[in-house]
JSON list of C-alpha atoms and ligand atoms in Angstrom, two decimals:
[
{"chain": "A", "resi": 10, "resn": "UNK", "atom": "CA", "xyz": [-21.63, 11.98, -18.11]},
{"chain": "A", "resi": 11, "resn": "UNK", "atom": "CA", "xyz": [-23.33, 10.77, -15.19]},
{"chain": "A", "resi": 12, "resn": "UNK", "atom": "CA", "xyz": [-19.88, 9.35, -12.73]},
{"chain": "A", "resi": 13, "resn": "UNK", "atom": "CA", "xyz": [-21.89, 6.14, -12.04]},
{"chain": "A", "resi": 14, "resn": "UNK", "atom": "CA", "xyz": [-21.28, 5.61, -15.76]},
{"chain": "A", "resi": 15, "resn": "UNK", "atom": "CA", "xyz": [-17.88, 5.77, -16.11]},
{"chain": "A", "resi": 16, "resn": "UNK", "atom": "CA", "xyz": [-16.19, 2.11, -16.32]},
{"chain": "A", "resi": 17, "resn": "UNK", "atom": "CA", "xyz": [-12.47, 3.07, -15.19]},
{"chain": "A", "resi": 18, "resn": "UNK", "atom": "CA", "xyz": [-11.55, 4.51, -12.16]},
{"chain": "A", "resi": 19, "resn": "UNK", "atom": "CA", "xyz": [-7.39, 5.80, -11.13]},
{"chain": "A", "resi": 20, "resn": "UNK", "atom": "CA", "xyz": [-7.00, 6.20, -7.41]},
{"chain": "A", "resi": 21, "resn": "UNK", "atom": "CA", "xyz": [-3.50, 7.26, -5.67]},
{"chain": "A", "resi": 22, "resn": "UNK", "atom": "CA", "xyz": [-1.77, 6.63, -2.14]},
{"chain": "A", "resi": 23, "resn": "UNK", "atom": "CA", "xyz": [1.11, 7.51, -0.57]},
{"chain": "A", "resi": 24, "resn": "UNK", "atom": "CA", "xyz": [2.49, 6.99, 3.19]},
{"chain": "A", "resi": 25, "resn": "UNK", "atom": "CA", "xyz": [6.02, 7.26, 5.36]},
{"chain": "A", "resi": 26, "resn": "UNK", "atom": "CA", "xyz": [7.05, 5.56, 8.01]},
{"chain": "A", "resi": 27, "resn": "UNK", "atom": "CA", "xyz": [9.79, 6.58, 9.69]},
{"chain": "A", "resi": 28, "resn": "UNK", "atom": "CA", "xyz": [13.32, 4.00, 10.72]},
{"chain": "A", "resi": 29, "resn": "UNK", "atom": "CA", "xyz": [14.00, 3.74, 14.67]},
{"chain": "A", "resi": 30, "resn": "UNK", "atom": "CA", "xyz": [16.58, 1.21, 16.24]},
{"chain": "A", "resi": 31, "resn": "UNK", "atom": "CA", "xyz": [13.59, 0.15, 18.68]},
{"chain": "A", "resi": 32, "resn": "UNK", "atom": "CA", "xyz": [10.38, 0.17, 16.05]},
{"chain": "A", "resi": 33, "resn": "UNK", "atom": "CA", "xyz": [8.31, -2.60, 14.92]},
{"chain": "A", "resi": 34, "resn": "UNK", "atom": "CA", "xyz": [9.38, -5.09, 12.36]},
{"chain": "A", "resi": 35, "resn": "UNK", "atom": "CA", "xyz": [10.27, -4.22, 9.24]},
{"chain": "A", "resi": 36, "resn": "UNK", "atom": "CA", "xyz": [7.55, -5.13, 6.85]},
{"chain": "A", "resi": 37, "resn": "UNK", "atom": "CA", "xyz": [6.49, -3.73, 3.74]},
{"chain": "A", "resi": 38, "resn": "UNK", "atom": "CA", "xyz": [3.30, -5.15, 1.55]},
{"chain": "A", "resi": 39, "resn": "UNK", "atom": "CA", "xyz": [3.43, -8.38, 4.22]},
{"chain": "A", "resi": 40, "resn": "UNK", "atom": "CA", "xyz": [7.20, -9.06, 3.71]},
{"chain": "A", "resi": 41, "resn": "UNK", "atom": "CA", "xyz": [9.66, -9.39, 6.52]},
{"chain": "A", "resi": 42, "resn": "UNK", "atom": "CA", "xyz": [12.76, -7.40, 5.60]},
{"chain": "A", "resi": 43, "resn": "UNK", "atom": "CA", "xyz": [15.76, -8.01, 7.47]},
{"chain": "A", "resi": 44, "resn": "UNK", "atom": "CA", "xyz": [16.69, -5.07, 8.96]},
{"chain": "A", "resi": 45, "resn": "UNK", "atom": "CA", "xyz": [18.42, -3.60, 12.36]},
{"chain": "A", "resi": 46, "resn": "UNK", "atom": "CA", "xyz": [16.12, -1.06, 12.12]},
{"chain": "A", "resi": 47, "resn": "UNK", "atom": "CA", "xyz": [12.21, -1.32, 12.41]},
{"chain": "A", "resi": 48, "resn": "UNK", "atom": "CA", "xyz": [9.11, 1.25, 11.60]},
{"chain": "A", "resi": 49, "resn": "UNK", "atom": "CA", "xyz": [7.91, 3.67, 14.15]},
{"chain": "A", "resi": 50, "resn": "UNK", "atom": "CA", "xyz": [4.03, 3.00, 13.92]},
{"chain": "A", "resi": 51, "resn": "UNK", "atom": "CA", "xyz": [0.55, 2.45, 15.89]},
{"chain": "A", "resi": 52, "resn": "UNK", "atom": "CA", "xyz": [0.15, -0.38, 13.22]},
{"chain": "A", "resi": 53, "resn": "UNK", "atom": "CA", "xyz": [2.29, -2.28, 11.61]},
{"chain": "A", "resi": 54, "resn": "UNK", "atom": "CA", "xyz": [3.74, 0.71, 9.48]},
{"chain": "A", "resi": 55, "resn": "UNK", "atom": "CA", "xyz": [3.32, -1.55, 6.28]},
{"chain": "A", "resi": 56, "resn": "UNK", "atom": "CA", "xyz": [3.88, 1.88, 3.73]},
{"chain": "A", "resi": 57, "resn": "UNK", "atom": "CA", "xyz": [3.24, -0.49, 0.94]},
{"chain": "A", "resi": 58, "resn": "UNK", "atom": "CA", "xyz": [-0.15, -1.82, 2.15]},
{"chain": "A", "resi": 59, "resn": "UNK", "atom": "CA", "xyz": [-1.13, 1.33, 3.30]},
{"chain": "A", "resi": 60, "resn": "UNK", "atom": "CA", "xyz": [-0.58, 3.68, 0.46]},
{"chain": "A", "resi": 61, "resn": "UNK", "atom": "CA", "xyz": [-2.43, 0.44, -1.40]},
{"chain": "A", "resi": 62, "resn": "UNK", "atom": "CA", "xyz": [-5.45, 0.79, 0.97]},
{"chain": "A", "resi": 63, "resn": "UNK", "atom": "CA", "xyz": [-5.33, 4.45, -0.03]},
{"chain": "A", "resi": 64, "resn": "UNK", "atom": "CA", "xyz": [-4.87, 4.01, -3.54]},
{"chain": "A", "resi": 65, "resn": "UNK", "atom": "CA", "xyz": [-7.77, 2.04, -3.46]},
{"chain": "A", "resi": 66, "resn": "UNK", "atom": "CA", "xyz": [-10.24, 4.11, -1.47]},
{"chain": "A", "resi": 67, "resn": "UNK", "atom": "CA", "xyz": [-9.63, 7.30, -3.29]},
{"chain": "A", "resi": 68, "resn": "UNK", "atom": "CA", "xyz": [-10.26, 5.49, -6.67]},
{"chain": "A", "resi": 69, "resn": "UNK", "atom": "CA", "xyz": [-14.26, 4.91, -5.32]},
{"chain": "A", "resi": 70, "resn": "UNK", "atom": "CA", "xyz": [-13.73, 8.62, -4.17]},
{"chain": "A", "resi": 71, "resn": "UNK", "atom": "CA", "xyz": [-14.00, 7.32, -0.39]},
{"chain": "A", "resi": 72, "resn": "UNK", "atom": "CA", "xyz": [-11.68, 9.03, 2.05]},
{"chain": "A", "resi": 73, "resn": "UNK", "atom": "CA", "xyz": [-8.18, 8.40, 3.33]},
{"chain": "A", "resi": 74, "resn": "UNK", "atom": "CA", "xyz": [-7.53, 5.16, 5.68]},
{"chain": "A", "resi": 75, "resn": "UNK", "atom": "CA", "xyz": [-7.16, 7.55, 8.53]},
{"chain": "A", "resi": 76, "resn": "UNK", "atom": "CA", "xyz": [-10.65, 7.71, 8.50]},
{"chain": "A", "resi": 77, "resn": "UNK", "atom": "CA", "xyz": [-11.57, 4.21, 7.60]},
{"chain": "A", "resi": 78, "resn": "UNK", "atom": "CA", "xyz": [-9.18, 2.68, 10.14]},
{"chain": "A", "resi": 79, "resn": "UNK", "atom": "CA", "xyz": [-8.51, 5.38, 13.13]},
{"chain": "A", "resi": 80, "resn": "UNK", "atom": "CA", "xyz": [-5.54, 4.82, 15.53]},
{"chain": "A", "resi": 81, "resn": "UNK", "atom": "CA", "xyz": [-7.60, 5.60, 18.11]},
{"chain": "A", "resi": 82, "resn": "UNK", "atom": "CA", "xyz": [-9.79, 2.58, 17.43]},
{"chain": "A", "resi": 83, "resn": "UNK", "atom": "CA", "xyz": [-9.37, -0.64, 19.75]},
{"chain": "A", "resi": 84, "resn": "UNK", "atom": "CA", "xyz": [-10.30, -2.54, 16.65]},
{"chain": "A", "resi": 85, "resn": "UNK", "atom": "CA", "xyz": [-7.55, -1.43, 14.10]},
{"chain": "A", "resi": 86, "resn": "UNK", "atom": "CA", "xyz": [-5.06, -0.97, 17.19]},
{"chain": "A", "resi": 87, "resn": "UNK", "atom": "CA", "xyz": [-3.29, -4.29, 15.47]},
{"chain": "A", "resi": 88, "resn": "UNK", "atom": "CA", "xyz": [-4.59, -4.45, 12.31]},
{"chain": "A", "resi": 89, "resn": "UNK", "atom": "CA", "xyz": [-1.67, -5.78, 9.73]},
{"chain": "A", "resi": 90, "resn": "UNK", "atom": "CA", "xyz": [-1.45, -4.27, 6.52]},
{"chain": "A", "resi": 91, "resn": "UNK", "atom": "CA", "xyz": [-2.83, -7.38, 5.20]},
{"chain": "A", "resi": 92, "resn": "UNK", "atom": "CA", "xyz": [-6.05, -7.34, 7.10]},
{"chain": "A", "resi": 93, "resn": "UNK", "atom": "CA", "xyz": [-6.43, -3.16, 6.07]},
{"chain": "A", "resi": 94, "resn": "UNK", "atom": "CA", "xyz": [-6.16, -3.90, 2.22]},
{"chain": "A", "resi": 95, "resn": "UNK", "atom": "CA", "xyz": [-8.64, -7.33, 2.78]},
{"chain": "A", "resi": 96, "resn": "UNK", "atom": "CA", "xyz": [-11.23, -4.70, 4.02]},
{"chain": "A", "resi": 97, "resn": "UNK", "atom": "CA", "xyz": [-10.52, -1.99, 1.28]},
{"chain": "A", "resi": 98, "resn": "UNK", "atom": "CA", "xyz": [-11.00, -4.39, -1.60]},
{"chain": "A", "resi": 99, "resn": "UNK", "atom": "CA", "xyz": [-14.04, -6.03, 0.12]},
{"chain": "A", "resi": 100, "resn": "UNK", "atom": "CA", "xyz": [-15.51, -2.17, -0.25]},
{"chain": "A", "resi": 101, "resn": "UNK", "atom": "CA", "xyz": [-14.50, -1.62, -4.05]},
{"chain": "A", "resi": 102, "resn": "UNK", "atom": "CA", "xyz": [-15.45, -4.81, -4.52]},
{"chain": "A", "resi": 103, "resn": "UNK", "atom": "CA", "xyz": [-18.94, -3.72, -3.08]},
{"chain": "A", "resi": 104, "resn": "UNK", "atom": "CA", "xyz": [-19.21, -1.02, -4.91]},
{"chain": "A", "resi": 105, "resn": "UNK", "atom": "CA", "xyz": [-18.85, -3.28, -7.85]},
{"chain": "A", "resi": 106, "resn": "UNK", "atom": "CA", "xyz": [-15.12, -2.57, -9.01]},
{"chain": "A", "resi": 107, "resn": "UNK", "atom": "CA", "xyz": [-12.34, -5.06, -9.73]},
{"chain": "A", "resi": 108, "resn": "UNK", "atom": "CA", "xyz": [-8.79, -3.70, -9.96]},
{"chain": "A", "resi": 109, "resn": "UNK", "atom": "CA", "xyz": [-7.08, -3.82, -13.02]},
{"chain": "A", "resi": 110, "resn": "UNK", "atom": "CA", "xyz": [-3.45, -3.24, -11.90]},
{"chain": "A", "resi": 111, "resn": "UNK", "atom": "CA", "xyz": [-1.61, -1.75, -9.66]},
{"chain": "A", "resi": 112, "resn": "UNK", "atom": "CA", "xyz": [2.13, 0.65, -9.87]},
{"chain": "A", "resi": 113, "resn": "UNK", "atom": "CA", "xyz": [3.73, 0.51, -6.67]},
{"chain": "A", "resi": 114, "resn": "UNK", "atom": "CA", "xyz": [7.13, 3.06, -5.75]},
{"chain": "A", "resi": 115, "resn": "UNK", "atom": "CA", "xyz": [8.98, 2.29, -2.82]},
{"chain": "A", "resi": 116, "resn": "UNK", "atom": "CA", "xyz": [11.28, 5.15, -1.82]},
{"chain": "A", "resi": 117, "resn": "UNK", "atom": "CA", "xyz": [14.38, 3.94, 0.52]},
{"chain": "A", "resi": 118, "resn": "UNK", "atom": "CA", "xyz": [18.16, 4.38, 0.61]},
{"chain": "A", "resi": 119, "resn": "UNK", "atom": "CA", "xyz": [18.51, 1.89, 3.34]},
{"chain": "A", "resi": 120, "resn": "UNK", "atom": "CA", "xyz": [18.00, -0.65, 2.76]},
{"chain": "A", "resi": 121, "resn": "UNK", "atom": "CA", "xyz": [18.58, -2.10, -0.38]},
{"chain": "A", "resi": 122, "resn": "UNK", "atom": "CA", "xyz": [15.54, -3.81, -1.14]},
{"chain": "A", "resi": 123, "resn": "UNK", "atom": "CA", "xyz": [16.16, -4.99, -4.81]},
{"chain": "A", "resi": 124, "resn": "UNK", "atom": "CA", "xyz": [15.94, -8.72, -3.53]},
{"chain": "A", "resi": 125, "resn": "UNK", "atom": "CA", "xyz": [12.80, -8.26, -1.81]},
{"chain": "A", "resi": 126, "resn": "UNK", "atom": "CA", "xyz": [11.03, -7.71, -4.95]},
{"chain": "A", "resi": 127, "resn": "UNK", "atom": "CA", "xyz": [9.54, -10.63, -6.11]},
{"chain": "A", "resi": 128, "resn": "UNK", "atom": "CA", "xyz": [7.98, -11.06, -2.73]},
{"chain": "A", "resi": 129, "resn": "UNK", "atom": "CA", "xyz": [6.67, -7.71, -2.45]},
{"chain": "A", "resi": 130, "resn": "UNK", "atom": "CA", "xyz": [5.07, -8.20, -5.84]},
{"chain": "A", "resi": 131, "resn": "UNK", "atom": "CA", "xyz": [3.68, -11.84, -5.11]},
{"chain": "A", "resi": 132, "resn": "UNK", "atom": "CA", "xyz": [2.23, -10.97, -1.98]},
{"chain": "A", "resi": 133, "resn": "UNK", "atom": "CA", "xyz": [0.04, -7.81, -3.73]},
{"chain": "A", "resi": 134, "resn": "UNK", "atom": "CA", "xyz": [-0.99, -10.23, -6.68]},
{"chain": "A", "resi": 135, "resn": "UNK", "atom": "CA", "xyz": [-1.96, -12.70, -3.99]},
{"chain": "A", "resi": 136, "resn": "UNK", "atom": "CA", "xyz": [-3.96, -10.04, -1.90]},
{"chain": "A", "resi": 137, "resn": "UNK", "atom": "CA", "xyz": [-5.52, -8.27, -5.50]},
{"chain": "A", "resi": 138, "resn": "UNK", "atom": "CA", "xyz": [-5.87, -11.85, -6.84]},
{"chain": "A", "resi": 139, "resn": "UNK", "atom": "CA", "xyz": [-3.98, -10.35, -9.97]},
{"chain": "A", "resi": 140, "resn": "UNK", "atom": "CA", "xyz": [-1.52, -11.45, -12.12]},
{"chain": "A", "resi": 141, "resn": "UNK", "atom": "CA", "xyz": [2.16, -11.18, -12.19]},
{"chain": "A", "resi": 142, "resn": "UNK", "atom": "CA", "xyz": [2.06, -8.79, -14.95]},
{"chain": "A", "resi": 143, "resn": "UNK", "atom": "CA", "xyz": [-0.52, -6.32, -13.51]},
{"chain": "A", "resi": 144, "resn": "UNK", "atom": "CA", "xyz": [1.42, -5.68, -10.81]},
{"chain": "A", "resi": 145, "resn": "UNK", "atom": "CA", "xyz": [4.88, -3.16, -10.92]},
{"chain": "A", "resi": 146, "resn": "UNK", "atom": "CA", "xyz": [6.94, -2.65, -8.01]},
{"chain": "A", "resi": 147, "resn": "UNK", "atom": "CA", "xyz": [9.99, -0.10, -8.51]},
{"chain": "A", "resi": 148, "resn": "UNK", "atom": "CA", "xyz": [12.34, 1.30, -6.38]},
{"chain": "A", "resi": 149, "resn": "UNK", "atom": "CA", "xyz": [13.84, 4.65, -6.14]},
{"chain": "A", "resi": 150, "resn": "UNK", "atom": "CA", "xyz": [16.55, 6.00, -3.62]},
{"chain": "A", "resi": 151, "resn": "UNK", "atom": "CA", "xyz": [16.01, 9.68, -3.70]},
{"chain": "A", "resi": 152, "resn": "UNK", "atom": "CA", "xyz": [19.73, 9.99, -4.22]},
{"chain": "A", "resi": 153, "resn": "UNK", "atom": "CA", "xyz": [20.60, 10.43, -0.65]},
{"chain": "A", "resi": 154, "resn": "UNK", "atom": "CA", "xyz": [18.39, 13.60, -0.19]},
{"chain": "A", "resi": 155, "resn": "UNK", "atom": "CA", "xyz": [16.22, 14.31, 2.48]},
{"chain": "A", "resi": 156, "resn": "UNK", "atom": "CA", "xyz": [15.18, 12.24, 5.73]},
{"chain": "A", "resi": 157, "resn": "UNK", "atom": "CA", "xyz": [14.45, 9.45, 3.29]},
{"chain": "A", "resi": 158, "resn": "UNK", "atom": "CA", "xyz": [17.68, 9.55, 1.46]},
{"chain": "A", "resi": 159, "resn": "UNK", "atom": "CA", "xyz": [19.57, 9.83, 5.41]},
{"chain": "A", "resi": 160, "resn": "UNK", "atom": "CA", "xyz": [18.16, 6.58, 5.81]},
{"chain": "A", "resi": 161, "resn": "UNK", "atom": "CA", "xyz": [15.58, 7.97, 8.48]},
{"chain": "A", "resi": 162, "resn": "UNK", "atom": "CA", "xyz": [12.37, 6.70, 6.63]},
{"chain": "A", "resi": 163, "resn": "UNK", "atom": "CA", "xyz": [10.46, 4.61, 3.89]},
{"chain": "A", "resi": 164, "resn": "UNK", "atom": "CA", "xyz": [7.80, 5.35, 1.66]},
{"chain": "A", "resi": 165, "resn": "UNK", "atom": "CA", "xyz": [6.03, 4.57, -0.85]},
{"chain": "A", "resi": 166, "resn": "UNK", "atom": "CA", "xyz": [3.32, 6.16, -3.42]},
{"chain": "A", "resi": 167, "resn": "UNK", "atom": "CA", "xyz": [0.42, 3.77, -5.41]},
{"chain": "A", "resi": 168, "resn": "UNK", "atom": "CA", "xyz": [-1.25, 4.15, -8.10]},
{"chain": "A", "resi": 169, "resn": "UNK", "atom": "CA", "xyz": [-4.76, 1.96, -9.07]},
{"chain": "A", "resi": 170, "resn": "UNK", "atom": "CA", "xyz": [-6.50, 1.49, -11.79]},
{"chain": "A", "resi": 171, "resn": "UNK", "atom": "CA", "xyz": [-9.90, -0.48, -11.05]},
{"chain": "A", "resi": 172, "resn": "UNK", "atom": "CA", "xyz": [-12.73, -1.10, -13.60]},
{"chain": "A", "resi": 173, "resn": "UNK", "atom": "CA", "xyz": [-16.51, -1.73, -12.88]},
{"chain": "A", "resi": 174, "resn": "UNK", "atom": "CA", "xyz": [-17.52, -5.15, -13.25]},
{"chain": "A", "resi": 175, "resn": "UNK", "atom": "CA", "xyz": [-19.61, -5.79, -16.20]},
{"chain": "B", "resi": 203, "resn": "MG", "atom": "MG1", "xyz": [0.91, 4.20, 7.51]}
]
């Protein structure tokens, strides 16, 4: 089978961020979390719109947002995580995808971000133009292990699955 052919496509992203007492704000998929601590990044450090933006790409076998969006570039030097997925579902949408729905793990001791939930999820239905139901977001704390389980850093892994557009 030709790959043109195929109707479903999965695509996968993952990024970290790491916590500083002097980074930016604190935003994941758009949301302001309240937070002492802020994300060390060139960009916003939005893990949740950037592992989306990856998620995305991979799933029309493009490659990662490093490439797409370079740090070095004057243009991206503020993009938000907002404006980064905008462009990446402009290109699937090109290539004559939609996006079906969307599992989103957020891995963080600190902090708790249980509340922050039903934002995180309305903003990526807003930005996927999906519904409520096609979107997950779940949490996990890593049981205290590692940098992210110290508290030091956030991530978060996405999985896609888009459809071609009949
Ligand atoms: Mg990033």
């Amino acid at each position: 089978m030709y790959l043109d052919s195929i109707s479903y496509r999965v695509g996968s992203g993952w990024d970290v961020h790491r916590l500083v007492p002097a980074g930016k704000p604190f935003v994941l998929a758009g949301v302001r979390i309240d937070y002492p601590l802020g994300l060390k990044a060139h960009s916003d450090g939005d893990v949740v719109a950037h592992s989306l933006a990856d998620a995305l790409l991979s799933a029309i076998g493009e490659n990662d947002i490093g490439e797409h969006f370079p740090d070095n570039d004057p243009n991206w030097e503020n993009a938000t995580g907002e404006e980064i997925v905008g462009k990446v579902v402009e290109l699937v949408r090109a290539r004559g995808f939609t996006v079906v729905n969307v599992v989103i793990t957020i891995f963080a001791q600190y902090p708790k971000l249980k509340p922050y939930r039903i934002s995180i999820k309305n903003s990526v239905c807003k930005w996927l133009n999906l519904e409520t139901n096609s979107v997950a977001v779940h949490f996990n704390t890593v049981e205290g292990l590692g940098v992210i389980g110290a508290g030091a850093a956030v991530a978060c892994h996405t999985v896609v699955l888009i459809k071609r557009k009949i």
